[in-house]
PDB file of C-alpha atoms in Angstrom:
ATOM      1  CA  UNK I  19     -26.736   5.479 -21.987  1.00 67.00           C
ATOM      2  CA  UNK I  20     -26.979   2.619 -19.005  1.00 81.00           C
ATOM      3  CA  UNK I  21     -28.371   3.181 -15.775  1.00 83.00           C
ATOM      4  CA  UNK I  22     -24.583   3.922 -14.090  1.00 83.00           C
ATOM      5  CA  UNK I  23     -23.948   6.417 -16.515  1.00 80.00           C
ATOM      6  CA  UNK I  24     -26.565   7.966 -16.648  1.00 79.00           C
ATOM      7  CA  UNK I  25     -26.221   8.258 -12.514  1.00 78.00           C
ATOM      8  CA  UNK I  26     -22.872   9.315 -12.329  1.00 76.00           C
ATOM      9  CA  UNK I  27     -24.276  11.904 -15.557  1.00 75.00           C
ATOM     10  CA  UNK I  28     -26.221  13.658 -13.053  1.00 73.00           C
ATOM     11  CA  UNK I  29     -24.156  13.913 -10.289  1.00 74.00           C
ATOM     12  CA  UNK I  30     -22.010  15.300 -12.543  1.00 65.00           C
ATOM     13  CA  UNK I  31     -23.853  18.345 -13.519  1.00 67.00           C
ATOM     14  CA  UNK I  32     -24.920  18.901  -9.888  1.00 64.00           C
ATOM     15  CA  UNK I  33     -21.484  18.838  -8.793  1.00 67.00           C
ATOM     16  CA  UNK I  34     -19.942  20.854 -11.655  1.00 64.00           C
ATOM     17  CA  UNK I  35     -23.926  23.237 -12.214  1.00 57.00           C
ATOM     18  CA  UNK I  36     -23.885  22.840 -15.740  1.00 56.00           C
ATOM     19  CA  UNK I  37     -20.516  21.935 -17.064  1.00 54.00           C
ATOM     20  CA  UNK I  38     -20.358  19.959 -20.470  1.00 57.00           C
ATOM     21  CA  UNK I  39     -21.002  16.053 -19.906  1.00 58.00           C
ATOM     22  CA  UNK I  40     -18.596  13.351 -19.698  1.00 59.00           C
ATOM     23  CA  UNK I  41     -19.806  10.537 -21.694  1.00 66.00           C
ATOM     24  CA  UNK I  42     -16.973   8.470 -20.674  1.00 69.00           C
ATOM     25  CA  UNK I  43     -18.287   6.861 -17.529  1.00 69.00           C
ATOM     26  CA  UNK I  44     -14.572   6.411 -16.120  1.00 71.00           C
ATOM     27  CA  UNK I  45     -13.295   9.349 -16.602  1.00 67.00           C
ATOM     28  CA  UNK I  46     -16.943  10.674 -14.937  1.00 63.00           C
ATOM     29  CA  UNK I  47     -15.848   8.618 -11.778  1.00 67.00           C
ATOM     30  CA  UNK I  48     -12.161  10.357 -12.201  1.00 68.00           C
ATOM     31  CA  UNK I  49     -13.621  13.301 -11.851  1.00 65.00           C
ATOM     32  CA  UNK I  50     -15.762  12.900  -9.372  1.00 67.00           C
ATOM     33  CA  UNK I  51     -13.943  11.152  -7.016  1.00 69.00           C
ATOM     34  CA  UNK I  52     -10.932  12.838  -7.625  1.00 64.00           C
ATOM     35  CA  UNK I  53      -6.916  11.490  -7.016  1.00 62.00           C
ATOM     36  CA  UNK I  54      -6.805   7.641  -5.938  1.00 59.00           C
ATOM     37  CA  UNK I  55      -4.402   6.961  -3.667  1.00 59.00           C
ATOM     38  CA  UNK I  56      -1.015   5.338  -4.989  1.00 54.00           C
ATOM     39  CA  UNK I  57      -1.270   1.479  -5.987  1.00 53.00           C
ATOM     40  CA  UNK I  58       0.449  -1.357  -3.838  1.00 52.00           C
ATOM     41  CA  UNK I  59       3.049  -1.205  -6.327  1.00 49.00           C
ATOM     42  CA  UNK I  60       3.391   2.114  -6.103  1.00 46.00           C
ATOM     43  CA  UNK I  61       4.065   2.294  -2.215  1.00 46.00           C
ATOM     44  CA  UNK I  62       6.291  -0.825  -1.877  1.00 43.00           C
ATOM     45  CA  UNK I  63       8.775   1.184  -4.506  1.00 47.00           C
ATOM     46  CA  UNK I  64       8.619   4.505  -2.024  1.00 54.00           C
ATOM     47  CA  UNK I  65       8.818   2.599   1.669  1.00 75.00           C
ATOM     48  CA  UNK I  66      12.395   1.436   1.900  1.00 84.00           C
ATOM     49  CA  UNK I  67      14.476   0.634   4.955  1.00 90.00           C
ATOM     50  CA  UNK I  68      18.218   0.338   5.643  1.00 89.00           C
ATOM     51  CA  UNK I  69      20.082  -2.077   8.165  1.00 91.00           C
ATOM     52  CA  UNK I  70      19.479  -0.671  11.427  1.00 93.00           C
ATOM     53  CA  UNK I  71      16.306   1.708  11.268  1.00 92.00           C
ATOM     54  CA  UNK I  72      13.984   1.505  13.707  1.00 94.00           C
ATOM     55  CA  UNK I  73      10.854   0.365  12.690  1.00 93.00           C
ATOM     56  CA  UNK I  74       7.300  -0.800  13.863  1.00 92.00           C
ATOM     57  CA  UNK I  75       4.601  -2.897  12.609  1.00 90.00           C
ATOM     58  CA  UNK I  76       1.431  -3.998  13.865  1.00 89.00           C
ATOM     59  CA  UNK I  77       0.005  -7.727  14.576  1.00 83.00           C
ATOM     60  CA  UNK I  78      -2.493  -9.579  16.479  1.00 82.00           C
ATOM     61  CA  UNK I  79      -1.334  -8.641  19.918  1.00 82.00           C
ATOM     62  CA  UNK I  80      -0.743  -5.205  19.128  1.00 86.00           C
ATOM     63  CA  UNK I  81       2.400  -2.983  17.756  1.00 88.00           C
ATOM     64  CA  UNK I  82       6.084  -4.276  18.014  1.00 90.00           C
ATOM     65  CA  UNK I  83       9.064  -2.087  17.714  1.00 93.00           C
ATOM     66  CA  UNK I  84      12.358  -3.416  16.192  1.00 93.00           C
ATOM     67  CA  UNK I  85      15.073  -2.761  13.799  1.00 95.00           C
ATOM     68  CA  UNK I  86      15.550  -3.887  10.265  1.00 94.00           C
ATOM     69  CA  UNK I  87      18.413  -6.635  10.343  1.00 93.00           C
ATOM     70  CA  UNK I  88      18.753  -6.940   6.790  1.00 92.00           C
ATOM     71  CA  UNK I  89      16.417  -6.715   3.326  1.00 92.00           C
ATOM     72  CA  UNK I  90      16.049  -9.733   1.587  1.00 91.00           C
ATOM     73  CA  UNK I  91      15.770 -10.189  -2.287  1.00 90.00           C
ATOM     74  CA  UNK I  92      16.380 -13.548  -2.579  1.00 92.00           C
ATOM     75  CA  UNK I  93      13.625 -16.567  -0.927  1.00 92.00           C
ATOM     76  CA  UNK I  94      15.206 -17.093   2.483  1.00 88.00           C
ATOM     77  CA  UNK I  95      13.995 -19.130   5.665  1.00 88.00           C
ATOM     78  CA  UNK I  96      13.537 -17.984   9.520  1.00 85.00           C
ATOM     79  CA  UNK I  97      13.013 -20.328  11.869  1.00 82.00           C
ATOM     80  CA  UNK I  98      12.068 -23.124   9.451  1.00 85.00           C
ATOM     81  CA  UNK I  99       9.699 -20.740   7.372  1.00 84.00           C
ATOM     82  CA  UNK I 100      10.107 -19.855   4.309  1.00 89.00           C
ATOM     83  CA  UNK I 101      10.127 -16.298   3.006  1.00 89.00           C
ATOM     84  CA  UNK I 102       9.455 -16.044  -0.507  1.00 89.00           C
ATOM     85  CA  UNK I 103      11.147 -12.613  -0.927  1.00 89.00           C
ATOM     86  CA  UNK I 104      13.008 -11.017  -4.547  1.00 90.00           C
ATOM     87  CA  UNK I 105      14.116  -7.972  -6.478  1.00 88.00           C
ATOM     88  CA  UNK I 106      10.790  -7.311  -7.411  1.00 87.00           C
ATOM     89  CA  UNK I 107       9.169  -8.420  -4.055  1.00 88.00           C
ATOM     90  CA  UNK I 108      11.717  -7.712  -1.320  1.00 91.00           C
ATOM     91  CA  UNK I 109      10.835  -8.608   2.324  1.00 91.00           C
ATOM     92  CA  UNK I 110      12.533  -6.867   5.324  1.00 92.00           C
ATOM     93  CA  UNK I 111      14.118  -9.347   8.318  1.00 92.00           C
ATOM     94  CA  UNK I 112      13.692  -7.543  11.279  1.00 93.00           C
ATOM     95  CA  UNK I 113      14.487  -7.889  15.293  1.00 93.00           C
ATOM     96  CA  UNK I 114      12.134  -7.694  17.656  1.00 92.00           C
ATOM     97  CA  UNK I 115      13.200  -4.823  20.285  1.00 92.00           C
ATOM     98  CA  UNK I 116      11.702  -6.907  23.252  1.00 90.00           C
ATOM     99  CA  UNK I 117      12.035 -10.432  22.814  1.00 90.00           C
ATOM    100  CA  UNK I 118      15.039 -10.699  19.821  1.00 92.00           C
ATOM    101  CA  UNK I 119      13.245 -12.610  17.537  1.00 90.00           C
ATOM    102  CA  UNK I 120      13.091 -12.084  14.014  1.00 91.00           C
ATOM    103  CA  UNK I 121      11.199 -12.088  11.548  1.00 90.00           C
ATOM    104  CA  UNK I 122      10.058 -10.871   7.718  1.00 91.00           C
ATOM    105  CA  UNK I 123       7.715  -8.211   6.728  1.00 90.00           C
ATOM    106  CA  UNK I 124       6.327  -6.383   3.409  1.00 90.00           C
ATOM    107  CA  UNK I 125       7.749  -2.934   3.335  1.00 90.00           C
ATOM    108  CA  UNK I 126       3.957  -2.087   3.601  1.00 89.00           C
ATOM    109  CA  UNK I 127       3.584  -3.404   6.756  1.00 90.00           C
ATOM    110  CA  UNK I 128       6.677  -1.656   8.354  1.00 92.00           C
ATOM    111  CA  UNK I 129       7.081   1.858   9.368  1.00 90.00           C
ATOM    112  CA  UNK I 130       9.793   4.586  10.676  1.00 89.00           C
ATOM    113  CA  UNK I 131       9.921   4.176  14.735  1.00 85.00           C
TER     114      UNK I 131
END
């Protein structure tokens, strides 16, 4: 048994007073840590946005408020940057309430206003 298992062996059986021992070190940390959040993957799939929501996202001088303009799934450009967006990796334009501007974000990075 190495030094981790053995570790996460005893914390264990203090945590669970004599339950039967998981030899499996990762399913040890499974249990003892319990539910991992979801995966990147996981949350760009659940956080979509449709033309017009309002929508917020933070960045170096604070938070912005805007509205989505339109979701790209295809590489694009704004402004003379490129935005490497597709199916699999969409990227949201959106238009800055205050100033106008626009610009593209992760759906990670955006959230309901």
């Amino acid at each position: 048994m190495t030094e981790t298992t053995e570790a996460l062996t005893q914390r264990w059986i203090l945590a669970f007073c004599e339950a039967p021992v998981i030899e499996d070190p990762e399913l040890m940390r499974l249990v003892l840590d319990g539910p991992q959040p979801h995966s990147e993957e996981t949350a760009v799939t659940e956080k979509t946005f449709k033309k017009g929501d309002a929508v917020e996202w933070d960045h170096s001088q604070g938070t912005t408020k805007g509205k989505v303009v339109k979701k790209a799934t295809s590489p694009t450009s704004i402004k003379g940057h490129k935005v490497a967006a597709s199916k699999d990796n969409p990227e949201y334009i959106v238009e800055s309430d205050k100033t106008g501007a626009k610009a593209a974000h992760k759906p990670e990075s955006l959230r309901k206003a």
